[in-house]
Amino acid sequence: MAITIKTEDEIKKMRVAGQLAADVLRMIRPHVKPGISTDELDQICHDYIINKQKAIPAPLNYRGFPKSICTSVNHQVCHGIPGERILKKGDIVNLDITVIKDGYHGDTSKMFCVGKPSIQAQRLVDIAHQCMVIGIEQVRPGVRLGDIGFAIQTHAESNRCSIVREYCGHGIGRQFHEEPQVLHYGQPGTGVELKAGMTFTIEPMVNAGKKEVKLMPDNWTVVTRDHSLSAQWEHTILVTPEGHEVLTRLPDDEI
Ligand code: MF3
Ligand code: CO
Ligand code: CO
């Protein structure tokens, strides 16, 4: 399917879905403490999305994914499946939340530090966040996707980190993953030109070591090949006539 330009009515629904996804991350924050399992985090989010938000956790049964959120710890890059793993002091974990409300998706993820992170882990988490912010700051009509990718890649590599190539941001709306693909690397002046009404995610995966990844035997969990730490942040963005709106940012929150 081609890239969809959302109508005013669809944008309202995307805003609602985006705010709900962000609200799940706000809700779960105090639970991310040493001793909790990733399964327990999944269950708390699942119950909150279903019972409190009256929404649908999009990952559950998506292409066979067995849980309601993704939990990716330390050298896990993305799509970690919640399970019996207990979080411990010094772990860094990405919680990736996607909800469907009134037929529209909101997709956002954040890094959480369990206890006090090492200097290197904190540095990686910060650089990955800066990569996402720098990508978002590029977004306005007339800019091309390659400009976004280039800005993100340049920031990561100038800090001796690497950008994962196999996974990318994506258009989002009625479908979880729509066109276009939003690469987190690339060349300025290339790729699709942004237009007001487009909605897509920016979600760079940044490795402390080499860019190569491998898929675990569970067929979901992606890890760094060299076992270096990886970090990711994600927002759902609307292109507005003036620039952009971060649909998954809560009113008084930092980006
Ligand atoms: N939320 C992820 C993304 O940002 C996709 C997860 S797919 C799942 O695109 F099946 F693992 F949930
Ligand atoms: Co996404
Ligand atoms: Co996501």
mmCIF file of C-alpha atoms and ligand atoms in Angstrom:
data_model
loop_
_atom_site.group_PDB
_atom_site.id
_atom_site.type_symbol
_atom_site.label_atom_id
_atom_site.label_comp_id
_atom_site.label_asym_id
_atom_site.label_seq_id
_atom_site.Cartn_x
_atom_site.Cartn_y
_atom_site.Cartn_z
ATOM 1 C CA MET A 1 0.000 0.000 0.000
ATOM 2 C CA ALA A 2 1.147 3.523 -0.789
ATOM 3 C CA ILE A 3 1.979 6.124 1.857
ATOM 4 C CA THR A 4 -1.251 7.410 3.381
ATOM 5 C CA ILE A 5 -1.893 11.086 4.153
ATOM 6 C CA LYS A 6 -4.063 11.191 7.260
ATOM 7 C CA THR A 7 -7.229 13.276 7.314
ATOM 8 C CA GLU A 8 -8.033 15.614 10.225
ATOM 9 C CA ASP A 9 -10.325 12.939 11.664
ATOM 10 C CA GLU A 10 -7.630 10.255 11.405
ATOM 11 C CA ILE A 11 -5.076 12.596 12.994
ATOM 12 C CA LYS A 12 -7.381 13.011 16.004
ATOM 13 C CA LYS A 13 -7.505 9.240 16.404
ATOM 14 C CA MET A 14 -3.737 8.909 15.954
ATOM 15 C CA ARG A 15 -3.301 11.513 18.697
ATOM 16 C CA VAL A 16 -5.471 9.493 21.060
ATOM 17 C CA ALA A 17 -3.635 6.238 20.293
ATOM 18 C CA GLY A 18 -0.271 7.971 20.655
ATOM 19 C CA GLN A 19 -1.150 9.436 24.034
ATOM 20 C CA LEU A 20 -2.357 6.046 25.282
ATOM 21 C CA ALA A 21 0.913 4.353 24.261
ATOM 22 C CA ALA A 22 2.886 7.102 26.037
ATOM 23 C CA ASP A 23 0.655 6.736 29.101
ATOM 24 C CA VAL A 24 1.596 3.037 29.358
ATOM 25 C CA LEU A 25 5.298 3.979 29.552
ATOM 26 C CA ARG A 26 4.474 6.557 32.245
ATOM 27 C CA MET A 27 2.447 3.989 34.182
ATOM 28 C CA ILE A 28 5.086 1.240 34.059
ATOM 29 C CA ARG A 29 8.087 3.359 35.070
ATOM 30 C CA PRO A 30 7.835 2.801 38.871
ATOM 31 C CA HIS A 31 7.600 -0.964 38.304
ATOM 32 C CA VAL A 32 10.935 -1.218 36.483
ATOM 33 C CA LYS A 33 13.011 -2.133 39.549
ATOM 34 C CA PRO A 34 15.505 -4.892 40.400
ATOM 35 C CA GLY A 35 13.695 -8.191 41.056
ATOM 36 C CA ILE A 36 10.769 -7.794 38.622
ATOM 37 C CA SER A 37 10.532 -10.188 35.682
ATOM 38 C CA THR A 38 9.892 -9.054 32.125
ATOM 39 C CA ASP A 39 6.782 -11.257 32.187
ATOM 40 C CA GLU A 40 5.417 -9.270 35.128
ATOM 41 C CA LEU A 41 6.032 -6.006 33.253
ATOM 42 C CA ASP A 42 4.165 -7.472 30.271
ATOM 43 C CA GLN A 43 1.234 -8.515 32.442
ATOM 44 C CA ILE A 44 0.922 -5.123 34.133
ATOM 45 C CA CYS A 45 0.954 -3.362 30.742
ATOM 46 C CA HIS A 46 -1.448 -5.876 29.205
ATOM 47 C CA ASP A 47 -4.006 -5.445 32.005
ATOM 48 C CA TYR A 48 -3.690 -1.656 31.942
ATOM 49 C CA ILE A 49 -4.154 -1.426 28.154
ATOM 50 C CA ILE A 50 -7.146 -3.779 28.134
ATOM 51 C CA ASN A 51 -8.956 -2.856 31.339
ATOM 52 C CA LYS A 52 -8.052 0.769 31.965
ATOM 53 C CA GLN A 53 -7.469 2.123 28.462
ATOM 54 C CA LYS A 54 -10.016 -0.144 26.748
ATOM 55 C CA ALA A 55 -7.466 -0.461 23.969
ATOM 56 C CA ILE A 56 -5.667 -3.339 22.260
ATOM 57 C CA PRO A 57 -1.984 -4.270 22.732
ATOM 58 C CA ALA A 58 -0.885 -4.462 19.077
ATOM 59 C CA PRO A 59 2.062 -6.878 19.493
ATOM 60 C CA LEU A 60 -0.094 -9.688 20.935
ATOM 61 C CA ASN A 61 -0.439 -12.290 18.161
ATOM 62 C CA TYR A 62 1.087 -9.886 15.626
ATOM 63 C CA ARG A 63 2.737 -12.271 13.146
ATOM 64 C CA GLY A 64 2.752 -14.791 15.981
ATOM 65 C CA PHE A 65 4.361 -12.580 18.650
ATOM 66 C CA PRO A 66 3.239 -14.151 21.941
ATOM 67 C CA LYS A 67 3.127 -11.136 24.331
ATOM 68 C CA SER A 68 1.683 -7.636 24.625
ATOM 69 C CA ILE A 69 4.898 -5.599 24.805
ATOM 70 C CA CYS A 70 8.528 -6.035 23.750
ATOM 71 C CA THR A 71 11.223 -6.088 26.450
ATOM 72 C CA SER A 72 14.813 -5.895 25.167
ATOM 73 C CA VAL A 73 17.533 -6.116 27.827
ATOM 74 C CA ASN A 74 21.223 -5.094 27.517
ATOM 75 C CA HIS A 75 22.627 -6.633 24.305
ATOM 76 C CA GLN A 76 19.119 -7.393 23.025
ATOM 77 C CA VAL A 77 18.433 -4.919 20.226
ATOM 78 C CA CYS A 78 14.660 -5.215 19.783
ATOM 79 C CA HIS A 79 11.634 -7.541 19.837
ATOM 80 C CA GLY A 80 12.638 -9.208 23.112
ATOM 81 C CA ILE A 81 9.891 -11.540 24.312
ATOM 82 C CA PRO A 82 8.860 -11.046 27.947
ATOM 83 C CA GLY A 83 9.623 -14.122 30.047
ATOM 84 C CA GLU A 84 11.033 -15.314 33.341
ATOM 85 C CA ARG A 85 14.156 -13.149 33.160
ATOM 86 C CA ILE A 86 14.504 -11.083 36.334
ATOM 87 C CA LEU A 87 15.819 -7.545 35.941
ATOM 88 C CA LYS A 88 18.850 -6.769 38.067
ATOM 89 C CA LYS A 89 20.775 -3.668 39.101
ATOM 90 C CA GLY A 90 22.751 -2.253 36.187
ATOM 91 C CA ASP A 91 20.520 -3.671 33.434
ATOM 92 C CA ILE A 92 19.209 -1.367 30.734
ATOM 93 C CA VAL A 93 15.903 -2.355 29.164
ATOM 94 C CA ASN A 94 13.809 -1.051 26.297
ATOM 95 C CA LEU A 95 10.056 -1.315 26.745
ATOM 96 C CA ASP A 96 8.253 -0.970 23.420
ATOM 97 C CA ILE A 97 4.527 -0.264 23.606
ATOM 98 C CA THR A 98 2.075 -0.246 20.717
ATOM 99 C CA VAL A 99 -1.656 0.216 21.312
ATOM 100 C CA ILE A 100 -4.614 0.237 18.958
ATOM 101 C CA LYS A 101 -7.514 2.549 19.801
ATOM 102 C CA ASP A 102 -10.471 3.144 17.508
ATOM 103 C CA GLY A 103 -8.591 1.395 14.687
ATOM 104 C CA TYR A 104 -5.391 3.478 14.892
ATOM 105 C CA HIS A 105 -1.933 2.653 16.247
ATOM 106 C CA GLY A 106 0.393 4.533 18.601
ATOM 107 C CA ASP A 107 3.954 3.157 18.920
ATOM 108 C CA THR A 108 6.614 4.346 21.369
ATOM 109 C CA SER A 109 9.532 2.974 23.353
ATOM 110 C CA LYS A 110 11.949 4.155 25.993
ATOM 111 C CA MET A 111 15.058 2.911 27.755
ATOM 112 C CA PHE A 112 14.849 2.276 31.489
ATOM 113 C CA CYS A 113 17.860 1.878 33.745
ATOM 114 C CA VAL A 114 17.424 -0.689 36.498
ATOM 115 C CA GLY A 115 19.252 0.671 39.531
ATOM 116 C CA LYS A 116 22.342 2.685 38.668
ATOM 117 C CA PRO A 117 23.701 2.061 35.157
ATOM 118 C CA SER A 118 27.412 1.895 34.320
ATOM 119 C CA ILE A 119 28.964 5.001 32.778
ATOM 120 C CA GLN A 120 29.118 3.227 29.393
ATOM 121 C CA ALA A 121 25.479 2.103 29.553
ATOM 122 C CA GLN A 122 24.273 5.591 30.484
ATOM 123 C CA ARG A 123 26.348 7.076 27.671
ATOM 124 C CA LEU A 124 24.820 4.681 25.122
ATOM 125 C CA VAL A 125 21.276 5.333 26.364
ATOM 126 C CA ASP A 126 21.884 9.099 26.060
ATOM 127 C CA ILE A 127 23.403 8.878 22.572
ATOM 128 C CA ALA A 128 20.514 6.704 21.347
ATOM 129 C CA HIS A 129 18.056 9.279 22.740
ATOM 130 C CA GLN A 130 19.939 12.112 21.060
ATOM 131 C CA CYS A 131 19.818 10.152 17.785
ATOM 132 C CA MET A 132 16.029 9.927 18.003
ATOM 133 C CA VAL A 133 15.672 13.623 18.906
ATOM 134 C CA ILE A 134 17.990 14.725 16.086
ATOM 135 C CA GLY A 135 15.940 12.615 13.672
ATOM 136 C CA ILE A 136 12.665 14.125 14.900
ATOM 137 C CA GLU A 137 14.077 17.652 14.633
ATOM 138 C CA GLN A 138 14.566 17.185 10.887
ATOM 139 C CA VAL A 139 10.874 16.474 10.251
ATOM 140 C CA ARG A 140 8.967 19.051 8.204
ATOM 141 C CA PRO A 141 7.383 19.124 4.739
ATOM 142 C CA GLY A 142 9.924 19.077 1.907
ATOM 143 C CA VAL A 143 12.608 17.234 3.883
ATOM 144 C CA ARG A 144 13.522 13.771 2.565
ATOM 145 C CA LEU A 145 13.788 10.557 4.538
ATOM 146 C CA GLY A 146 17.483 10.351 3.655
ATOM 147 C CA ASP A 147 18.028 13.641 5.506
ATOM 148 C CA ILE A 148 16.612 12.066 8.669
ATOM 149 C CA GLY A 149 18.672 8.901 8.320
ATOM 150 C CA PHE A 150 21.846 10.860 7.621
ATOM 151 C CA ALA A 151 21.403 13.070 10.696
ATOM 152 C CA ILE A 152 20.842 10.044 12.939
ATOM 153 C CA GLN A 153 23.720 8.004 11.502
ATOM 154 C CA THR A 154 26.128 10.935 11.683
ATOM 155 C CA HIS A 155 25.387 11.508 15.361
ATOM 156 C CA ALA A 156 25.763 7.832 16.282
ATOM 157 C CA GLU A 157 28.980 7.312 14.349
ATOM 158 C CA SER A 158 30.589 10.544 15.504
ATOM 159 C CA ASN A 159 30.199 9.095 19.000
ATOM 160 C CA ARG A 160 31.792 5.771 17.995
ATOM 161 C CA CYS A 161 28.464 3.942 18.109
ATOM 162 C CA SER A 162 26.771 2.102 15.238
ATOM 163 C CA ILE A 163 23.288 2.041 13.712
ATOM 164 C CA VAL A 164 21.479 -1.253 13.191
ATOM 165 C CA ARG A 165 20.531 -1.644 9.512
ATOM 166 C CA GLU A 166 18.074 -4.552 9.514
ATOM 167 C CA TYR A 167 15.228 -2.793 11.377
ATOM 168 C CA CYS A 168 13.807 0.641 10.813
ATOM 169 C CA GLY A 169 11.032 3.101 11.554
ATOM 170 C CA HIS A 170 7.801 2.821 9.612
ATOM 171 C CA GLY A 171 4.641 4.520 8.498
ATOM 172 C CA ILE A 172 1.829 3.889 10.970
ATOM 173 C CA GLY A 173 -1.920 4.354 11.083
ATOM 174 C CA ARG A 174 -4.631 1.780 10.551
ATOM 175 C CA GLN A 175 -1.766 -0.672 10.089
ATOM 176 C CA PHE A 176 1.031 -1.277 12.604
ATOM 177 C CA HIS A 177 3.668 -1.145 9.863
ATOM 178 C CA GLU A 178 2.855 0.950 6.799
ATOM 179 C CA GLU A 179 4.964 2.498 4.100
ATOM 180 C CA PRO A 180 7.398 4.178 4.074
ATOM 181 C CA GLN A 181 10.356 2.486 5.735
ATOM 182 C CA VAL A 182 12.220 5.061 7.798
ATOM 183 C CA LEU A 183 15.897 4.096 7.742
ATOM 184 C CA HIS A 184 18.131 5.418 10.504
ATOM 185 C CA TYR A 185 21.049 5.842 8.110
ATOM 186 C CA GLY A 186 21.356 7.273 4.623
ATOM 187 C CA GLN A 187 22.310 10.135 2.357
ATOM 188 C CA PRO A 188 20.949 13.690 2.447
ATOM 189 C CA GLY A 189 18.616 14.699 -0.374
ATOM 190 C CA THR A 190 17.549 11.127 -1.115
ATOM 191 C CA GLY A 191 14.373 9.153 -0.519
ATOM 192 C CA VAL A 192 10.714 10.011 -0.038
ATOM 193 C CA GLU A 193 9.830 13.687 0.417
ATOM 194 C CA LEU A 194 7.794 14.412 3.541
ATOM 195 C CA LYS A 195 4.302 15.877 3.215
ATOM 196 C CA ALA A 196 1.945 17.219 5.874
ATOM 197 C CA GLY A 197 -0.358 14.469 7.129
ATOM 198 C CA MET A 198 2.186 11.646 6.985
ATOM 199 C CA THR A 199 2.620 9.683 10.219
ATOM 200 C CA PHE A 200 5.622 7.477 10.916
ATOM 201 C CA THR A 201 7.925 6.330 13.677
ATOM 202 C CA ILE A 202 11.561 7.168 14.287
ATOM 203 C CA GLU A 203 13.182 4.440 16.386
ATOM 204 C CA PRO A 204 16.943 4.157 15.969
ATOM 205 C CA MET A 205 18.681 1.096 17.416
ATOM 206 C CA VAL A 206 22.161 2.152 18.459
ATOM 207 C CA ASN A 207 24.916 -0.331 19.355
ATOM 208 C CA ALA A 208 27.912 0.437 21.553
ATOM 209 C CA GLY A 209 29.956 -1.919 19.365
ATOM 210 C CA LYS A 210 29.535 -3.149 15.796
ATOM 211 C CA LYS A 211 26.316 -2.756 13.815
ATOM 212 C CA GLU A 212 25.796 -6.466 13.067
ATOM 213 C CA VAL A 213 22.910 -8.289 14.738
ATOM 214 C CA LYS A 214 21.582 -11.825 14.827
ATOM 215 C CA LEU A 215 18.179 -13.368 15.385
ATOM 216 C CA MET A 216 17.832 -15.739 18.340
ATOM 217 C CA PRO A 217 16.271 -19.212 17.957
ATOM 218 C CA ASP A 218 12.946 -17.878 19.354
ATOM 219 C CA ASN A 219 12.725 -16.159 15.948
ATOM 220 C CA TRP A 220 11.971 -12.761 17.529
ATOM 221 C CA THR A 221 14.713 -11.571 19.850
ATOM 222 C CA VAL A 222 17.395 -9.628 17.986
ATOM 223 C CA VAL A 223 20.819 -9.335 19.685
ATOM 224 C CA THR A 224 24.123 -7.685 18.829
ATOM 225 C CA ARG A 225 26.509 -10.145 17.198
ATOM 226 C CA ASP A 226 29.445 -8.888 19.294
ATOM 227 C CA HIS A 227 27.333 -8.878 22.484
ATOM 228 C CA SER A 228 27.818 -5.142 22.914
ATOM 229 C CA LEU A 229 25.030 -3.146 24.572
ATOM 230 C CA SER A 230 22.234 -1.745 22.409
ATOM 231 C CA ALA A 231 19.728 1.025 23.073
ATOM 232 C CA GLN A 232 16.592 2.280 21.312
ATOM 233 C CA TRP A 233 14.012 5.040 21.718
ATOM 234 C CA GLU A 234 10.882 5.483 19.605
ATOM 235 C CA HIS A 235 8.212 8.093 18.963
ATOM 236 C CA THR A 236 5.298 8.303 16.520
ATOM 237 C CA ILE A 237 5.505 11.565 14.552
ATOM 238 C CA LEU A 238 2.989 13.559 12.507
ATOM 239 C CA VAL A 239 4.266 15.837 9.734
ATOM 240 C CA THR A 240 2.445 19.171 10.133
ATOM 241 C CA PRO A 241 2.424 22.121 7.691
ATOM 242 C CA GLU A 242 4.865 23.911 10.021
ATOM 243 C CA GLY A 243 7.061 20.975 11.022
ATOM 244 C CA HIS A 244 6.025 18.086 13.199
ATOM 245 C CA GLU A 245 4.050 16.933 16.208
ATOM 246 C CA VAL A 246 5.269 14.105 18.455
ATOM 247 C CA LEU A 247 2.054 12.118 18.893
ATOM 248 C CA THR A 248 3.513 9.894 21.638
ATOM 249 C CA ARG A 249 4.804 12.731 23.833
ATOM 250 C CA LEU A 250 2.733 13.432 26.936
ATOM 251 C CA PRO A 251 1.956 17.126 27.622
ATOM 252 C CA ASP A 252 4.508 17.829 30.362
ATOM 253 C CA ASP A 253 7.092 15.254 29.325
ATOM 254 C CA GLU A 254 10.470 15.656 27.757
ATOM 255 C CA ILE A 255 10.652 14.279 24.255
HETATM 256 N N1 MF3 B 1 6.879 -2.058 18.301
HETATM 257 C C1 MF3 B 1 7.813 -2.570 17.333
HETATM 258 C C2 MF3 B 1 8.098 -1.438 16.396
HETATM 259 O O1 MF3 B 1 8.477 -0.431 16.877
HETATM 260 C C3 MF3 B 1 7.315 -3.765 16.603
HETATM 261 C C4 MF3 B 1 7.145 -4.938 17.444
HETATM 262 S S1 MF3 B 1 6.546 -6.217 16.477
HETATM 263 C C5 MF3 B 1 6.228 -7.380 17.638
HETATM 264 O O2 MF3 B 1 7.892 -1.449 15.218
HETATM 265 F F1 MF3 B 1 5.564 -8.291 17.051
HETATM 266 F F2 MF3 B 1 7.370 -7.796 18.132
HETATM 267 F F3 MF3 B 1 5.524 -6.835 18.592
HETATM 268 CO CO CO B 2 7.714 1.030 15.590
HETATM 269 CO CO CO B 3 7.635 0.053 18.738
#
